Structure formats: structure tokens, C-alpha cells
mmCIF file of C-alpha atoms in Angstrom:
data_model
loop_
_atom_site.group_PDB
_atom_site.id
_atom_site.type_symbol
_atom_site.label_atom_id
_atom_site.label_comp_id
_atom_site.label_asym_id
_atom_site.label_seq_id
_atom_site.Cartn_x
_atom_site.Cartn_y
_atom_site.Cartn_z
ATOM 1 C CA UNK A 80 -19.664 61.320 48.286
ATOM 2 C CA UNK A 81 -18.794 59.130 45.191
ATOM 3 C CA UNK A 82 -21.349 56.589 44.426
ATOM 4 C CA UNK A 83 -20.299 54.351 41.761
ATOM 5 C CA UNK A 84 -22.281 53.151 38.631
ATOM 6 C CA UNK A 85 -21.161 51.432 35.415
ATOM 7 C CA UNK A 86 -19.105 53.626 33.094
ATOM 8 C CA UNK A 87 -17.591 52.642 29.744
ATOM 9 C CA UNK A 88 -14.130 53.849 30.825
ATOM 10 C CA UNK A 89 -11.350 51.289 30.416
ATOM 11 C CA UNK A 90 -8.342 51.634 32.996
ATOM 12 C CA UNK A 91 -5.194 52.217 31.381
ATOM 13 C CA UNK A 92 -2.797 50.296 33.536
ATOM 14 C CA UNK A 93 -1.689 46.894 32.996
ATOM 15 C CA UNK A 94 -0.075 45.895 36.331
ATOM 16 C CA UNK A 95 -1.351 42.492 37.882
ATOM 17 C CA UNK A 96 -2.898 42.625 41.270
ATOM 18 C CA UNK A 97 -3.633 39.944 43.887
ATOM 19 C CA UNK A 98 -5.080 40.022 47.366
ATOM 20 C CA UNK A 99 -7.641 39.139 49.762
ATOM 21 C CA UNK A 100 -11.101 41.175 50.364
ATOM 22 C CA UNK A 101 -13.537 40.186 52.923
ATOM 23 C CA UNK A 102 -17.120 41.082 53.118
ATOM 24 C CA UNK A 103 -18.375 41.941 56.546
ATOM 25 C CA UNK A 104 -22.063 42.874 57.741
ATOM 26 C CA UNK A 105 -24.585 41.878 60.151
ATOM 27 C CA UNK A 106 -25.989 38.287 59.671
ATOM 28 C CA UNK A 107 -28.138 37.910 56.406
ATOM 29 C CA UNK A 108 -26.823 41.207 54.847
ATOM 30 C CA UNK A 109 -26.005 39.268 51.635
ATOM 31 C CA UNK A 110 -22.401 38.529 52.106
ATOM 32 C CA UNK A 111 -22.396 34.817 50.735
ATOM 33 C CA UNK A 112 -24.714 35.392 47.936
ATOM 34 C CA UNK A 113 -22.386 38.420 46.677
ATOM 35 C CA UNK A 114 -19.238 35.912 47.157
ATOM 36 C CA UNK A 115 -21.120 33.597 44.977
ATOM 37 C CA UNK A 116 -22.017 36.061 42.312
ATOM 38 C CA UNK A 117 -18.536 37.474 42.339
ATOM 39 C CA UNK A 118 -16.973 33.883 41.836
ATOM 40 C CA UNK A 119 -19.940 32.769 39.417
ATOM 41 C CA UNK A 120 -20.150 29.398 41.190
ATOM 42 C CA UNK A 121 -21.620 28.350 44.368
ATOM 43 C CA UNK A 122 -18.663 28.324 46.930
ATOM 44 C CA UNK A 123 -20.241 29.930 50.103
ATOM 45 C CA UNK A 124 -23.269 28.431 51.962
ATOM 46 C CA UNK A 125 -26.100 30.920 51.442
ATOM 47 C CA UNK A 126 -29.302 30.577 53.450
ATOM 48 C CA UNK A 127 -31.982 33.066 54.479
ATOM 49 C CA UNK A 128 -31.274 31.952 58.254
ATOM 50 C CA UNK A 129 -28.874 34.441 59.947
ATOM 51 C CA UNK A 130 -25.621 33.167 61.308
ATOM 52 C CA UNK A 131 -25.099 30.395 58.541
ATOM 53 C CA UNK A 132 -21.388 30.813 57.485
ATOM 54 C CA UNK A 133 -19.062 29.473 60.138
ATOM 55 C CA UNK A 134 -15.920 28.466 58.313
ATOM 56 C CA UNK A 135 -13.660 31.184 56.437
ATOM 57 C CA UNK A 136 -14.863 30.169 52.747
ATOM 58 C CA UNK A 137 -12.502 31.720 50.183
ATOM 59 C CA UNK A 138 -14.021 32.235 46.773
ATOM 60 C CA UNK A 139 -11.326 33.178 43.832
ATOM 61 C CA UNK A 140 -12.287 35.700 41.310
ATOM 62 C CA UNK A 141 -9.618 35.237 38.304
ATOM 63 C CA UNK A 142 -9.355 38.137 35.857
ATOM 64 C CA UNK A 143 -6.541 38.906 33.422
ATOM 65 C CA UNK A 144 -5.625 41.790 35.530
ATOM 66 C CA UNK A 145 -5.916 40.464 38.924
ATOM 67 C CA UNK A 146 -6.859 37.649 41.311
ATOM 68 C CA UNK A 147 -9.159 38.573 44.082
ATOM 69 C CA UNK A 148 -9.555 36.273 46.857
ATOM 70 C CA UNK A 149 -12.775 36.716 48.821
ATOM 71 C CA UNK A 150 -12.841 35.798 52.593
ATOM 72 C CA UNK A 151 -16.350 35.236 53.763
ATOM 73 C CA UNK A 152 -16.506 35.636 57.494
ATOM 74 C CA UNK A 153 -19.385 34.663 59.796
ATOM 75 C CA UNK A 154 -21.366 37.823 60.610
ATOM 76 C CA UNK A 155 -20.379 39.940 63.649
ATOM 77 C CA UNK A 156 -22.875 39.963 66.347
ATOM 78 C CA UNK A 157 -22.940 40.449 70.103
ATOM 79 C CA UNK A 158 -22.296 37.045 71.348
ATOM 80 C CA UNK A 159 -24.337 35.001 73.601
ATOM 81 C CA UNK A 160 -22.345 31.751 73.867
ATOM 82 C CA UNK A 161 -18.802 30.629 73.706
ATOM 83 C CA UNK A 162 -19.285 29.888 69.808
ATOM 84 C CA UNK A 163 -20.557 33.265 69.519
ATOM 85 C CA UNK A 164 -17.288 34.655 70.987
ATOM 86 C CA UNK A 165 -15.052 32.448 68.941
ATOM 87 C CA UNK A 166 -17.066 33.574 65.717
ATOM 88 C CA UNK A 167 -16.180 37.229 66.583
ATOM 89 C CA UNK A 168 -12.434 36.479 67.084
ATOM 90 C CA UNK A 169 -12.115 34.948 63.691
ATOM 91 C CA UNK A 170 -13.869 38.015 62.318
ATOM 92 C CA UNK A 171 -11.606 40.350 63.734
ATOM 93 C CA UNK A 172 -8.213 38.482 62.920
ATOM 94 C CA UNK A 173 -9.608 38.277 59.279
ATOM 95 C CA UNK A 174 -10.205 42.042 59.068
ATOM 96 C CA UNK A 175 -6.607 42.534 60.130
ATOM 97 C CA UNK A 176 -5.032 40.391 57.579
ATOM 98 C CA UNK A 177 -7.098 41.528 54.294
ATOM 99 C CA UNK A 178 -6.374 44.140 51.893
ATOM 100 C CA UNK A 179 -9.924 45.580 51.553
ATOM 101 C CA UNK A 180 -12.946 45.247 53.556
ATOM 102 C CA UNK A 181 -16.474 45.525 52.091
ATOM 103 C CA UNK A 182 -19.130 46.339 54.313
ATOM 104 C CA UNK A 183 -22.380 44.885 53.200
ATOM 105 C CA UNK A 184 -25.596 46.950 53.929
ATOM 106 C CA UNK A 185 -29.025 45.738 52.549
ATOM 107 C CA UNK A 186 -30.621 48.236 50.743
ATOM 108 C CA UNK A 187 -34.191 47.441 51.981
ATOM 109 C CA UNK A 188 -33.295 47.844 55.826
ATOM 110 C CA UNK A 189 -32.566 51.114 57.660
ATOM 111 C CA UNK A 190 -29.120 51.454 59.337
ATOM 112 C CA UNK A 191 -29.542 49.884 62.798
ATOM 113 C CA UNK A 192 -27.420 49.292 65.955
ATOM 114 C CA UNK A 193 -25.995 46.280 64.448
ATOM 115 C CA UNK A 194 -24.686 48.269 61.499
ATOM 116 C CA UNK A 195 -23.265 50.773 63.956
ATOM 117 C CA UNK A 196 -21.763 48.211 66.141
ATOM 118 C CA UNK A 197 -19.794 46.749 62.979
ATOM 119 C CA UNK A 198 -19.248 50.440 61.562
ATOM 120 C CA UNK A 199 -17.553 51.315 64.931
ATOM 121 C CA UNK A 200 -15.309 48.188 64.794
ATOM 122 C CA UNK A 201 -14.352 49.061 61.385
ATOM 123 C CA UNK A 202 -13.475 52.886 62.370
ATOM 124 C CA UNK A 203 -10.764 51.089 64.554
ATOM 125 C CA UNK A 204 -9.122 49.405 61.680
ATOM 126 C CA UNK A 205 -7.382 52.499 60.305
ATOM 127 C CA UNK A 206 -5.042 51.099 57.406
ATOM 128 C CA UNK A 207 -7.429 48.819 55.558
ATOM 129 C CA UNK A 208 -9.620 50.573 52.785
ATOM 130 C CA UNK A 209 -13.150 50.110 53.493
ATOM 131 C CA UNK A 210 -15.820 49.845 50.682
ATOM 132 C CA UNK A 211 -19.501 50.238 51.458
ATOM 133 C CA UNK A 212 -21.444 47.613 49.557
ATOM 134 C CA UNK A 213 -25.259 48.434 49.203
ATOM 135 C CA UNK A 214 -26.845 44.950 48.665
ATOM 136 C CA UNK A 215 -30.205 43.658 47.677
ATOM 137 C CA UNK A 216 -30.952 46.952 45.416
ATOM 138 C CA UNK A 217 -33.594 44.906 43.536
ATOM 139 C CA UNK A 218 -35.894 45.148 46.476
ATOM 140 C CA UNK A 219 -36.298 49.051 46.634
ATOM 141 C CA UNK A 220 -37.185 51.977 44.264
ATOM 142 C CA UNK A 221 -34.419 54.774 43.329
ATOM 143 C CA UNK A 222 -35.786 57.059 46.127
ATOM 144 C CA UNK A 223 -35.191 54.502 48.912
ATOM 145 C CA UNK A 224 -31.671 53.588 47.583
ATOM 146 C CA UNK A 225 -30.709 57.345 47.501
ATOM 147 C CA UNK A 226 -31.803 57.704 51.194
ATOM 148 C CA UNK A 227 -29.802 54.663 52.083
ATOM 149 C CA UNK A 228 -26.459 55.779 50.378
ATOM 150 C CA UNK A 229 -26.734 59.253 51.925
ATOM 151 C CA UNK A 230 -27.176 57.457 55.417
ATOM 152 C CA UNK A 231 -24.169 55.345 54.830
ATOM 153 C CA UNK A 232 -22.117 58.043 53.569
ATOM 154 C CA UNK A 233 -23.015 59.916 56.839
ATOM 155 C CA UNK A 234 -21.977 57.045 59.160
ATOM 156 C CA UNK A 235 -18.605 57.192 57.770
ATOM 157 C CA UNK A 236 -18.342 60.779 58.676
ATOM 158 C CA UNK A 237 -19.891 60.449 61.903
ATOM 159 C CA UNK A 238 -17.168 57.604 63.005
ATOM 160 C CA UNK A 239 -14.504 59.912 61.586
ATOM 161 C CA UNK A 240 -13.490 57.724 58.411
ATOM 162 C CA UNK A 241 -13.950 58.031 54.489
ATOM 163 C CA UNK A 242 -15.450 55.104 52.456
ATOM 164 C CA UNK A 243 -13.126 54.163 49.676
ATOM 165 C CA UNK A 244 -16.097 53.504 47.438
ATOM 166 C CA UNK A 245 -19.727 53.279 47.858
ATOM 167 C CA UNK A 246 -21.303 50.896 45.494
ATOM 168 C CA UNK A 247 -24.953 49.734 45.078
ATOM 169 C CA UNK A 248 -25.394 46.162 43.735
ATOM 170 C CA UNK A 249 -27.877 43.218 43.171
ATOM 171 C CA UNK A 250 -26.128 39.923 43.539
ATOM 172 C CA UNK A 251 -29.564 38.138 42.593
ATOM 173 C CA UNK A 252 -30.302 40.576 39.812
ATOM 174 C CA UNK A 253 -26.721 40.456 38.658
ATOM 175 C CA UNK A 254 -26.557 44.363 38.678
ATOM 176 C CA UNK A 255 -23.087 46.148 39.077
ATOM 177 C CA UNK A 256 -21.557 43.102 40.366
ATOM 178 C CA UNK A 257 -18.760 43.442 37.956
ATOM 179 C CA UNK A 258 -18.417 46.907 38.826
ATOM 180 C CA UNK A 259 -17.892 45.978 42.294
ATOM 181 C CA UNK A 260 -14.870 43.623 41.375
ATOM 182 C CA UNK A 261 -13.548 46.505 39.121
ATOM 183 C CA UNK A 262 -13.496 48.929 42.083
ATOM 184 C CA UNK A 263 -11.950 46.317 44.470
ATOM 185 C CA UNK A 264 -9.105 45.418 42.470
ATOM 186 C CA UNK A 265 -7.242 48.780 42.462
ATOM 187 C CA UNK A 266 -7.196 48.412 46.268
ATOM 188 C CA UNK A 267 -5.254 45.115 45.920
ATOM 189 C CA UNK A 268 -1.320 45.132 46.301
ATOM 190 C CA UNK A 269 0.452 44.482 42.896
ATOM 191 C CA UNK A 270 1.800 41.006 42.661
ATOM 192 C CA UNK A 271 1.340 37.577 40.688
ATOM 193 C CA UNK A 272 -1.573 35.259 41.116
ATOM 194 C CA UNK A 273 -1.655 33.500 44.514
ATOM 195 C CA UNK A 274 -3.847 30.440 43.427
ATOM 196 C CA UNK A 275 -3.747 28.293 40.313
ATOM 197 C CA UNK A 276 -6.233 29.390 37.386
ATOM 198 C CA UNK A 277 -9.009 26.760 37.970
ATOM 199 C CA UNK A 278 -9.319 27.066 41.607
ATOM 200 C CA UNK A 279 -12.452 28.558 42.912
ATOM 201 C CA UNK A 280 -11.783 28.250 46.441
ATOM 202 C CA UNK A 281 -9.084 26.699 49.075
ATOM 203 C CA UNK A 282 -11.722 25.081 51.324
ATOM 204 C CA UNK A 283 -11.125 21.160 51.783
ATOM 205 C CA UNK A 284 -13.689 19.332 49.933
ATOM 206 C CA UNK A 285 -14.919 17.723 53.048
ATOM 207 C CA UNK A 286 -15.602 21.171 54.750
ATOM 208 C CA UNK A 287 -17.767 22.275 51.526
ATOM 209 C CA UNK A 288 -19.520 19.176 51.426
ATOM 210 C CA UNK A 289 -20.524 19.432 55.198
ATOM 211 C CA UNK A 290 -21.669 23.007 54.511
ATOM 212 C CA UNK A 291 -23.939 21.976 51.543
ATOM 213 C CA UNK A 292 -25.428 19.386 53.742
ATOM 214 C CA UNK A 293 -26.015 21.786 56.642
ATOM 215 C CA UNK A 294 -27.522 24.328 54.188
ATOM 216 C CA UNK A 295 -30.107 21.872 52.956
ATOM 217 C CA UNK A 296 -30.647 20.784 56.639
ATOM 218 C CA UNK A 297 -31.534 24.693 57.466
ATOM 219 C CA UNK A 298 -34.108 25.119 54.659
ATOM 220 C CA UNK A 299 -37.523 25.368 55.925
ATOM 221 C CA UNK A 300 -36.571 24.484 59.621
ATOM 222 C CA UNK A 301 -38.259 26.383 62.514
ATOM 223 C CA UNK A 302 -36.544 29.376 63.879
ATOM 224 C CA UNK A 303 -35.098 27.748 66.910
ATOM 225 C CA UNK A 304 -32.808 25.494 65.034
ATOM 226 C CA UNK A 305 -30.180 27.228 62.868
ATOM 227 C CA UNK A 306 -27.511 27.671 65.309
ATOM 228 C CA UNK A 307 -28.091 24.233 66.681
ATOM 229 C CA UNK A 308 -26.904 22.291 63.654
ATOM 230 C CA UNK A 309 -23.433 21.155 62.834
ATOM 231 C CA UNK A 310 -22.403 18.738 60.180
ATOM 232 C CA UNK A 311 -19.399 16.617 60.297
ATOM 233 C CA UNK A 312 -18.210 14.427 57.264
ATOM 234 C CA UNK A 313 -16.711 11.341 58.515
ATOM 235 C CA UNK A 314 -15.428 9.976 55.590
ATOM 236 C CA UNK A 315 -15.425 10.186 51.755
ATOM 237 C CA UNK A 316 -14.169 7.234 50.083
ATOM 238 C CA UNK A 317 -14.498 6.064 46.336
ATOM 239 C CA UNK A 318 -16.532 2.715 46.075
ATOM 240 C CA UNK A 319 -14.272 -0.174 45.373
ATOM 241 C CA UNK A 320 -15.140 -2.476 42.372
ATOM 242 C CA UNK A 321 -16.394 0.273 40.338
ATOM 243 C CA UNK A 322 -15.342 0.596 36.657
ATOM 244 C CA UNK A 323 -13.342 3.781 35.889
ATOM 245 C CA UNK A 324 -16.193 5.172 33.523
ATOM 246 C CA UNK A 325 -18.779 4.492 36.416
ATOM 247 C CA UNK A 326 -17.129 5.908 39.717
ATOM 248 C CA UNK A 327 -19.305 6.285 42.824
ATOM 249 C CA UNK A 328 -18.281 8.355 45.918
ATOM 250 C CA UNK A 329 -19.388 7.032 49.394
ATOM 251 C CA UNK A 330 -19.809 10.063 51.858
ATOM 252 C CA UNK A 331 -20.812 9.205 55.529
ATOM 253 C CA UNK A 332 -22.000 12.251 57.543
ATOM 254 C CA UNK A 333 -23.195 13.120 60.945
ATOM 255 C CA UNK A 334 -25.776 15.995 61.486
ATOM 256 C CA UNK A 335 -25.425 17.146 65.018
ATOM 257 C CA UNK A 336 -28.090 18.952 67.161
ATOM 258 C CA UNK A 337 -28.162 19.847 70.740
ATOM 259 C CA UNK A 338 -31.204 18.261 72.167
ATOM 260 C CA UNK A 339 -33.380 14.936 71.562
ATOM 261 C CA UNK A 340 -36.324 17.002 71.046
ATOM 262 C CA UNK A 341 -34.634 18.531 67.834
ATOM 263 C CA UNK A 342 -34.257 15.022 66.445
ATOM 264 C CA UNK A 343 -37.724 14.598 65.287
ATOM 265 C CA UNK A 344 -37.507 18.141 63.506
ATOM 266 C CA UNK A 345 -34.550 17.286 61.408
ATOM 267 C CA UNK A 346 -35.753 13.602 60.510
ATOM 268 C CA UNK A 347 -39.558 14.321 60.040
ATOM 269 C CA UNK A 348 -42.450 12.217 59.922
ATOM 270 C CA UNK A 349 -41.350 8.770 58.920
ATOM 271 C CA UNK A 350 -37.753 10.088 58.020
ATOM 272 C CA UNK A 351 -39.398 12.257 55.160
ATOM 273 C CA UNK A 352 -37.341 15.541 55.836
ATOM 274 C CA UNK A 353 -34.021 13.807 56.307
ATOM 275 C CA UNK A 354 -34.509 12.041 52.941
ATOM 276 C CA UNK A 355 -35.210 15.647 51.325
ATOM 277 C CA UNK A 356 -32.123 16.800 53.049
ATOM 278 C CA UNK A 357 -29.937 14.050 51.559
ATOM 279 C CA UNK A 358 -31.718 14.318 47.935
ATOM 280 C CA UNK A 359 -31.044 18.110 47.878
ATOM 281 C CA UNK A 360 -27.574 18.016 49.077
ATOM 282 C CA UNK A 361 -26.663 15.203 47.067
ATOM 283 C CA UNK A 362 -27.401 17.038 43.948
ATOM 284 C CA UNK A 363 -25.170 19.861 45.144
ATOM 285 C CA UNK A 364 -22.543 17.813 46.313
ATOM 286 C CA UNK A 365 -22.441 16.084 42.755
ATOM 287 C CA UNK A 366 -22.396 19.397 40.923
ATOM 288 C CA UNK A 367 -19.455 20.558 43.333
ATOM 289 C CA UNK A 368 -17.266 17.327 42.991
ATOM 290 C CA UNK A 369 -18.284 16.521 39.435
ATOM 291 C CA UNK A 370 -18.880 12.642 40.511
ATOM 292 C CA UNK A 371 -21.935 10.473 41.402
ATOM 293 C CA UNK A 372 -22.239 10.266 45.215
ATOM 294 C CA UNK A 373 -24.103 7.957 47.621
ATOM 295 C CA UNK A 374 -24.611 9.955 50.728
ATOM 296 C CA UNK A 375 -25.291 8.246 54.063
ATOM 297 C CA UNK A 376 -26.622 10.684 56.586
ATOM 298 C CA UNK A 377 -27.182 10.108 60.535
ATOM 299 C CA UNK A 378 -28.679 12.747 63.117
ATOM 300 C CA UNK A 379 -27.008 12.584 66.422
ATOM 301 C CA UNK A 380 -27.312 14.463 69.529
ATOM 302 C CA UNK A 381 -24.324 16.554 70.991
ATOM 303 C CA UNK A 382 -25.840 18.066 74.083
ATOM 304 C CA UNK A 383 -25.473 21.867 74.225
ATOM 305 C CA UNK A 384 -22.296 21.662 71.777
ATOM 306 C CA UNK A 385 -22.290 25.171 71.313
ATOM 307 C CA UNK A 386 -21.305 25.730 75.137
ATOM 308 C CA UNK A 387 -18.799 23.291 75.516
ATOM 309 C CA UNK A 388 -15.170 23.679 74.491
ATOM 310 C CA UNK A 389 -14.413 20.132 74.051
ATOM 311 C CA UNK A 390 -17.340 19.748 71.911
ATOM 312 C CA UNK A 391 -16.656 22.615 69.687
ATOM 313 C CA UNK A 392 -13.238 21.359 69.128
ATOM 314 C CA UNK A 393 -14.506 17.882 67.982
ATOM 315 C CA UNK A 394 -17.018 19.729 65.559
ATOM 316 C CA UNK A 395 -14.181 21.785 64.125
ATOM 317 C CA UNK A 396 -14.696 25.132 65.756
#
């Protein structure tokens, strides 16, 4: 078993590589946080609620020797709804198209049935190299970490495949994140950069704005709501009659929930919660777009949208 830690050796080769990597793992394994740490800017929605990433968010890591494009998929899980099934299909399609798969396993949780379910699926994808990324190492001591590394190595053996690498990282503590990029790069095909230098993601801005609003709306909400929230940005228009040096972007967005009873939870007493959601997401959106924003938020009910194919399409799934 080769577990990687930082070393001072410099690779001798000077070829340029470019390709796609995706992080998989059960919900809440630290995939989005890791994507953001590698890219160095917030591109994927992170939340301590499971199942928050719905769109394939690509973060782009630009290096002199390589361009690593990160595809962040929803967590694979046993589906209970039509939305769940569609998300799982998205995951499998993504796995078949990337150059390397990083399987995120939190250091502070023993391997469970969810991890085995994913590992079994991974074992069926023969050609793609698989890197085990042990996340959240800042939460455990060295003994617990060593036990987790051995268990992960064993898991690969049981299922008949060899990990290309096993890398412990802490995205929050910024430990070994660069090393992870160093180890993913050699697994990419040789080739020129696929995206312009300044790009950090190829997500349409409207989708990223909707994700930031959704992230703010999820924060501090009771457990029954995470899957029930969808956000659609209806329009983003520069305000007319503004001088060039003082632009303002008008964003109109709808927050959809499934039942009228959930409306009060999102809006809060006297609209306090919705106002907080607006303030928090507006700051993030302004940082993302680099321009002042006027955000107009409305909460609407789309009854049982997760189970209705027509509504799923309307909400972008």
C-alpha cells in the first residue's frame, strides 16, 4: 500500500497534461470543499446538508504543467425518488467520461454500507484510475488515520482493484491539497489546456448564482428541507440609466419548495429568514460576479416537484 505524503522531489518531465477528474463519495464526504480548496475560489456549493450539489460544477485548476478540470457530481445514493434516480444516472455517466476518479472517504467515519455501495460501482469501471482521497484528516489523530488508511486499502483488495494512490488531505486545514493535485496530474492524458487561463468554472453564471442562493437558504434550516429547495434565476439584467462607474445588476430569483407548510420555515417570522438569505447570498454573488447586485427573492410552492417529471424539467433537472 502506498500512502502519499509531501516530499521535496520535483518531477523531471515537462509535458503538458489536461483532463477531467471527478470526486465521488457518499453525501457529505467533503467533495465540494475539496474542489473549492484545489481551485482556490468558491465554485461548488458546500453545505453540511447531504445532497446539496445537483449540477455538475466544474472547477478548473490551472498549473504550468497541467490543467485539471474537476467535475463535481452529486453524491451517489440509493434513490427514493425520480430525482434521486436521475442524479445517480448523472453520476454514472460522469464516471465513464473522466480520466481519473477521486473517491472521498472521511477520516472521521468508519467505512459503511454507503462507501461499499460506491466502491462496488467503482470496481465495475475497469479502465479509469481510482485515487482514494481520505478527507477531513484534521478531525482525527494519527492512530485513527492509520486504521482508516489500512481499511481503505483492504476495501480495494476485497473488490479486486488497486488504488492508483491513497492520499490523506484536509481541505479545511489546507494540508496536502497541493500534493493531491500533484498526484492527479500524471494520471491525465497529455495535451494542451482545454479552457482559457482565467476560467475557474464553465458553469453558466445563472446556475452558479442559483446555487449560492440555495446554499444560503439551506443554512440553519430544519432537517426536513434540504431536498425540497430548488432555486431558479428568472433573469439577470444590468439596471438601465446607471453610470458606467456605478453599475447595478438586477437579479430576480424564485425559491421553490414542495409544500405550503414549508413556506413559513424559509420566510421566517416577519420575513426575517428570507432577508438573511438575501443578504448572505448577495454578498457571495457580488464577490463571484465582481459587481453590485440588487437581489429580488420570492418563495413559491411547486407541489412534490421531486416526483414530477414535468416540474423536474422546469426546474432544470
